[in-house]
PDB file of C-alpha atoms in Angstrom:
ATOM      1  CA  MET A1219      40.861 -13.444 -75.437  1.00  0.00           C
ATOM      2  CA  ASP A1220      39.185 -11.703 -72.111  1.00  0.00           C
ATOM      3  CA  TYR A1221      41.776 -11.534 -69.696  1.00  0.00           C
ATOM      4  CA  GLU A1222      44.231  -8.980 -69.040  1.00  0.00           C
ATOM      5  CA  ILE A1223      47.202  -8.795 -65.915  1.00  0.00           C
ATOM      6  CA  ASN A1224      45.738  -5.698 -62.998  1.00  0.00           C
ATOM      7  CA  ASP A1225      47.207  -4.752 -60.299  1.00  0.00           C
ATOM      8  CA  GLU A1226      45.804  -7.421 -58.088  1.00  0.00           C
ATOM      9  CA  THR A1227      47.546 -10.479 -60.645  1.00  0.00           C
ATOM     10  CA  LEU A1228      49.287 -12.458 -58.161  1.00  0.00           C
ATOM     11  CA  ALA A1229      50.888 -14.838 -61.066  1.00  0.00           C
ATOM     12  CA  VAL A1230      49.864 -16.608 -64.170  1.00  0.00           C
ATOM     13  CA  ILE A1231      50.521 -20.340 -64.067  1.00  0.00           C
ATOM     14  CA  PRO A1232      50.087 -23.086 -66.856  1.00  0.00           C
ATOM     15  CA  THR A1233      47.147 -25.966 -66.062  1.00  0.00           C
ATOM     16  CA  ASP A1234      46.322 -28.144 -68.846  1.00  0.00           C
ATOM     17  CA  GLU A1235      48.183 -27.976 -72.446  1.00  0.00           C
ATOM     18  CA  GLY A1236      48.285 -24.391 -73.819  1.00  0.00           C
ATOM     19  CA  LYS A1237      46.090 -23.124 -71.194  1.00  0.00           C
ATOM     20  CA  CYS A1238      46.532 -21.299 -67.625  1.00  0.00           C
ATOM     21  CA  GLU A1239      45.550 -19.713 -64.708  1.00  0.00           C
ATOM     22  CA  ALA A1240      45.431 -16.052 -63.460  1.00  0.00           C
ATOM     23  CA  ILE A1241      46.331 -16.487 -59.924  1.00  0.00           C
ATOM     24  CA  GLU A1242      44.647 -13.206 -57.929  1.00  0.00           C
ATOM     25  CA  LEU A1243      44.082 -11.606 -54.908  1.00  0.00           C
ATOM     26  CA  HIS A1244      40.444 -12.745 -54.218  1.00  0.00           C
ATOM     27  CA  GLY A1245      40.596 -15.852 -56.630  1.00  0.00           C
ATOM     28  CA  ASN A1246      41.892 -18.006 -59.658  1.00  0.00           C
ATOM     29  CA  ILE A1247      40.577 -17.586 -63.233  1.00  0.00           C
ATOM     30  CA  PRO A1248      41.198 -19.887 -65.893  1.00  0.00           C
ATOM     31  CA  ILE A1249      42.643 -19.060 -69.005  1.00  0.00           C
ATOM     32  CA  LYS A1250      42.362 -20.752 -72.501  1.00  0.00           C
ATOM     33  CA  ASP A1251      45.779 -19.529 -73.598  1.00  0.00           C
ATOM     34  CA  THR A1252      49.679 -20.150 -72.844  1.00  0.00           C
ATOM     35  CA  SER A1253      50.934 -18.136 -69.328  1.00  0.00           C
ATOM     36  CA  LEU A1254      53.159 -16.051 -72.852  1.00  0.00           C
ATOM     37  CA  THR A1255      49.846 -15.403 -74.612  1.00  0.00           C
ATOM     38  CA  VAL A1256      48.231 -13.557 -71.593  1.00  0.00           C
ATOM     39  CA  ILE A1257      51.163 -11.472 -70.618  1.00  0.00           C
ATOM     40  CA  GLU A1258      51.852 -10.471 -74.704  1.00  0.00           C
ATOM     41  CA  HIS A1259      48.513  -9.920 -75.291  1.00  0.00           C
ATOM     42  CA  SER A1260      48.231  -7.608 -71.655  1.00  0.00           C
ATOM     43  CA  CYS A1261      50.986  -6.044 -73.026  1.00  0.00           C
ATOM     44  CA  GLU A1262      49.431  -4.894 -76.034  1.00  0.00           C
ATOM     45  CA  TYR A1263      46.555  -3.985 -74.654  1.00  0.00           C
ATOM     46  CA  PHE A1264      48.220  -1.331 -72.344  1.00  0.00           C
ATOM     47  CA  GLY A1265      49.511  -0.077 -75.584  1.00  0.00           C
ATOM     48  CA  ILE A1266      53.092  -1.534 -76.433  1.00  0.00           C
ATOM     49  CA  ASN A1267      53.410  -4.966 -77.882  1.00  0.00           C
ATOM     50  CA  TYR A1268      55.593  -8.172 -75.812  1.00  0.00           C
ATOM     51  CA  LYS A1269      58.809  -7.679 -77.994  1.00  0.00           C
ATOM     52  CA  THR A1270      58.477  -3.329 -77.740  1.00  0.00           C
ATOM     53  CA  ARG A1271      58.656  -4.022 -73.761  1.00  0.00           C
ATOM     54  CA  LEU A1272      61.089  -7.110 -74.546  1.00  0.00           C
ATOM     55  CA  ASN A1273      63.412  -4.637 -76.479  1.00  0.00           C
ATOM     56  CA  SER A1274      62.827  -2.001 -73.290  1.00  0.00           C
ATOM     57  CA  THR A1275      64.112  -4.359 -70.372  1.00  0.00           C
ATOM     58  CA  TYR A1276      67.405  -4.885 -72.645  1.00  0.00           C
ATOM     59  CA  LYS A1277      68.155  -1.300 -72.752  1.00  0.00           C
ATOM     60  CA  PHE A1278      67.424  -0.362 -69.072  1.00  0.00           C
ATOM     61  CA  ILE A1279      69.384  -3.275 -67.351  1.00  0.00           C
ATOM     62  CA  LYS A1280      70.771  -5.442 -70.477  1.00  0.00           C
ATOM     63  CA  ALA A1281      68.900  -8.443 -69.323  1.00  0.00           C
ATOM     64  CA  ARG A1282      67.454 -10.844 -72.643  1.00  0.00           C
ATOM     65  CA  TYR A1283      67.293 -14.201 -70.647  1.00  0.00           C
ATOM     66  CA  LYS A1284      63.854 -14.610 -69.225  1.00  0.00           C
ATOM     67  CA  ALA A1285      63.531 -10.684 -68.720  1.00  0.00           C
ATOM     68  CA  PRO A1286      60.936  -9.152 -66.664  1.00  0.00           C
ATOM     69  CA  VAL A1287      58.590  -7.164 -69.187  1.00  0.00           C
ATOM     70  CA  VAL A1288      56.770  -3.665 -67.518  1.00  0.00           C
ATOM     71  CA  VAL A1289      53.001  -4.917 -68.560  1.00  0.00           C
ATOM     72  CA  GLU A1290      52.065  -1.549 -67.661  1.00  0.00           C
ATOM     73  CA  GLU A1291      53.755   1.405 -67.368  1.00  0.00           C
ATOM     74  CA  SER A1292      51.863   3.941 -65.413  1.00  0.00           C
ATOM     75  CA  SER A1293      51.786   1.523 -62.061  1.00  0.00           C
ATOM     76  CA  ARG A1294      54.916   0.062 -63.129  1.00  0.00           C
ATOM     77  CA  LEU A1295      53.385  -3.451 -63.069  1.00  0.00           C
ATOM     78  CA  ILE A1296      56.706  -5.644 -64.037  1.00  0.00           C
ATOM     79  CA  PHE A1297      56.305  -9.202 -64.274  1.00  0.00           C
ATOM     80  CA  PHE A1298      58.616 -12.469 -64.994  1.00  0.00           C
ATOM     81  CA  PRO A1299      59.572 -15.733 -65.840  1.00  0.00           C
ATOM     82  CA  ILE A1300      60.892 -18.386 -63.644  1.00  0.00           C
ATOM     83  CA  SER A1301      61.996 -19.917 -66.721  1.00  0.00           C
ATOM     84  CA  SER A1302      62.061 -19.491 -70.370  1.00  0.00           C
ATOM     85  CA  PRO A1303      58.924 -17.591 -71.971  1.00  0.00           C
ATOM     86  CA  ARG A1304      59.161 -20.178 -74.012  1.00  0.00           C
ATOM     87  CA  ASN A1305      58.767 -22.756 -72.232  1.00  0.00           C
ATOM     88  CA  LYS A1306      54.678 -22.999 -72.027  1.00  0.00           C
ATOM     89  CA  ASP A1307      55.306 -24.184 -68.813  1.00  0.00           C
ATOM     90  CA  THR A1308      56.823 -21.379 -67.565  1.00  0.00           C
ATOM     91  CA  VAL A1309      55.329 -19.684 -64.596  1.00  0.00           C
ATOM     92  CA  TRP A1310      55.354 -15.594 -64.779  1.00  0.00           C
ATOM     93  CA  MET A1311      54.849 -13.779 -61.522  1.00  0.00           C
ATOM     94  CA  SER A1312      53.981 -10.530 -60.629  1.00  0.00           C
ATOM     95  CA  TYR A1313      56.485  -8.696 -58.666  1.00  0.00           C
ATOM     96  CA  ASN A1314      54.500  -5.939 -57.498  1.00  0.00           C
ATOM     97  CA  ASN A1315      52.831  -8.052 -55.141  1.00  0.00           C
ATOM     98  CA  ILE A1316      55.297 -10.519 -53.775  1.00  0.00           C
ATOM     99  CA  LEU A1317      55.885  -9.862 -49.558  1.00  0.00           C
ATOM    100  CA  ALA A1318      58.588 -12.079 -49.048  1.00  0.00           C
ATOM    101  CA  TYR A1319      59.896 -15.529 -50.585  1.00  0.00           C
ATOM    102  CA  GLU A1320      62.174 -18.630 -49.082  1.00  0.00           C
ATOM    103  CA  LYS A1321      63.968 -21.950 -49.997  1.00  0.00           C
ATOM    104  CA  SER A1322      61.241 -25.007 -49.654  1.00  0.00           C
ATOM    105  CA  GLU A1323      62.565 -28.071 -47.886  1.00  0.00           C
ATOM    106  CA  GLU A1324      62.559 -29.554 -51.939  1.00  0.00           C
ATOM    107  CA  LYS A1325      65.260 -28.833 -53.829  1.00  0.00           C
ATOM    108  CA  ASN A1326      63.893 -27.341 -56.782  1.00  0.00           C
ATOM    109  CA  GLU A1327      61.360 -25.822 -55.419  1.00  0.00           C
ATOM    110  CA  THR A1328      60.545 -21.877 -53.876  1.00  0.00           C
ATOM    111  CA  ILE A1329      57.708 -20.824 -51.693  1.00  0.00           C
ATOM    112  CA  VAL A1330      56.339 -17.184 -52.645  1.00  0.00           C
ATOM    113  CA  LYS A1331      54.646 -15.521 -50.022  1.00  0.00           C
ATOM    114  CA  PHE A1332      52.520 -12.622 -51.342  1.00  0.00           C
ATOM    115  CA  ASN A1333      50.771  -9.113 -50.267  1.00  0.00           C
ATOM    116  CA  ASN A1334      47.155 -10.504 -49.643  1.00  0.00           C
ATOM    117  CA  GLY A1335      48.811 -13.141 -47.081  1.00  0.00           C
ATOM    118  CA  TYR A1336      48.378 -16.252 -49.933  1.00  0.00           C
ATOM    119  CA  SER A1337      51.392 -18.026 -50.652  1.00  0.00           C
ATOM    120  CA  MET A1338      52.270 -20.750 -53.140  1.00  0.00           C
ATOM    121  CA  LYS A1339      54.842 -22.882 -54.398  1.00  0.00           C
ATOM    122  CA  VAL A1340      56.787 -22.532 -57.234  1.00  0.00           C
ATOM    123  CA  PRO A1341      58.626 -25.127 -60.064  1.00  0.00           C
ATOM    124  CA  VAL A1342      62.788 -23.599 -59.289  1.00  0.00           C
ATOM    125  CA  SER A1343      65.248 -23.537 -57.465  1.00  0.00           C
ATOM    126  CA  TYR A1344      65.680 -20.799 -54.882  1.00  0.00           C
ATOM    127  CA  TYR A1345      68.252 -19.186 -56.291  1.00  0.00           C
ATOM    128  CA  THR A1346      67.002 -18.880 -59.787  1.00  0.00           C
ATOM    129  CA  PHE A1347      63.842 -17.378 -58.233  1.00  0.00           C
ATOM    130  CA  ASN A1348      66.619 -14.830 -56.532  1.00  0.00           C
ATOM    131  CA  SER A1349      67.933 -13.967 -59.815  1.00  0.00           C
ATOM    132  CA  GLN A1350      64.761 -14.023 -61.449  1.00  0.00           C
ATOM    133  CA  TYR A1351      63.442 -11.779 -58.938  1.00  0.00           C
ATOM    134  CA  SER A1352      66.561  -9.581 -58.555  1.00  0.00           C
ATOM    135  CA  LYS A1353      66.197  -8.520 -62.261  1.00  0.00           C
ATOM    136  CA  ALA A1354      62.741  -7.096 -61.828  1.00  0.00           C
ATOM    137  CA  ALA A1355      63.475  -5.302 -59.458  1.00  0.00           C
ATOM    138  CA  ARG A1356      66.638  -3.536 -60.924  1.00  0.00           C
ATOM    139  CA  LEU A1357      63.958  -3.253 -63.815  1.00  0.00           C
ATOM    140  CA  HIS A1358      61.136  -1.678 -61.232  1.00  0.00           C
ATOM    141  CA  ALA A1359      64.451   1.133 -60.012  1.00  0.00           C
ATOM    142  CA  SER A1360      65.376   1.967 -63.477  1.00  0.00           C
ATOM    143  CA  TYR A1361      61.623   2.905 -64.174  1.00  0.00           C
ATOM    144  CA  SER A1362      61.579   4.760 -61.089  1.00  0.00           C
ATOM    145  CA  VAL A1363      64.968   6.956 -61.537  1.00  0.00           C
ATOM    146  CA  ARG A1364      63.924   7.832 -64.776  1.00  0.00           C
ATOM    147  CA  ASN A1365      60.069   9.010 -64.131  1.00  0.00           C
ATOM    148  CA  GLY A1366      61.799  10.714 -61.168  1.00  0.00           C
ATOM    149  CA  LYS A1367      63.943  12.693 -63.480  1.00  0.00           C
ATOM    150  CA  LYS A1368      60.467  13.684 -65.659  1.00  0.00           C
ATOM    151  CA  ARG A1369      59.551  15.585 -62.657  1.00  0.00           C
TER     152      ARG A1369
END
């Protein structure tokens, strides 16, 4: 794989069967792997495998189902799935780049606005998106508190 998640990655979305696209601040990058594969590869690229990241998430916030992960620790780069990561059609969102989100007129859609002004609709209810975002916020806060204690 030739793509790693970075601080400009807004989301990783599925496209065709077994493929996805990274939505970045300055454009989209097609990838010939699933969104979960991108997350797993990026975790390993930054030094710790995906399963270990999931175990850390559980240790910090007791979340197992649709758990967010810290992809890169020094910048606290956190991504969260909007549905089960085992689902090949799941979208992974960058907690760090989300400015706001709101209900869509469609029942099972949420409009997500990013720091750069870009917005997109994601195929999940506002309630579910809010729950996933809240888990990521708790994980971010947990890392922040732990890093503050070390200094």
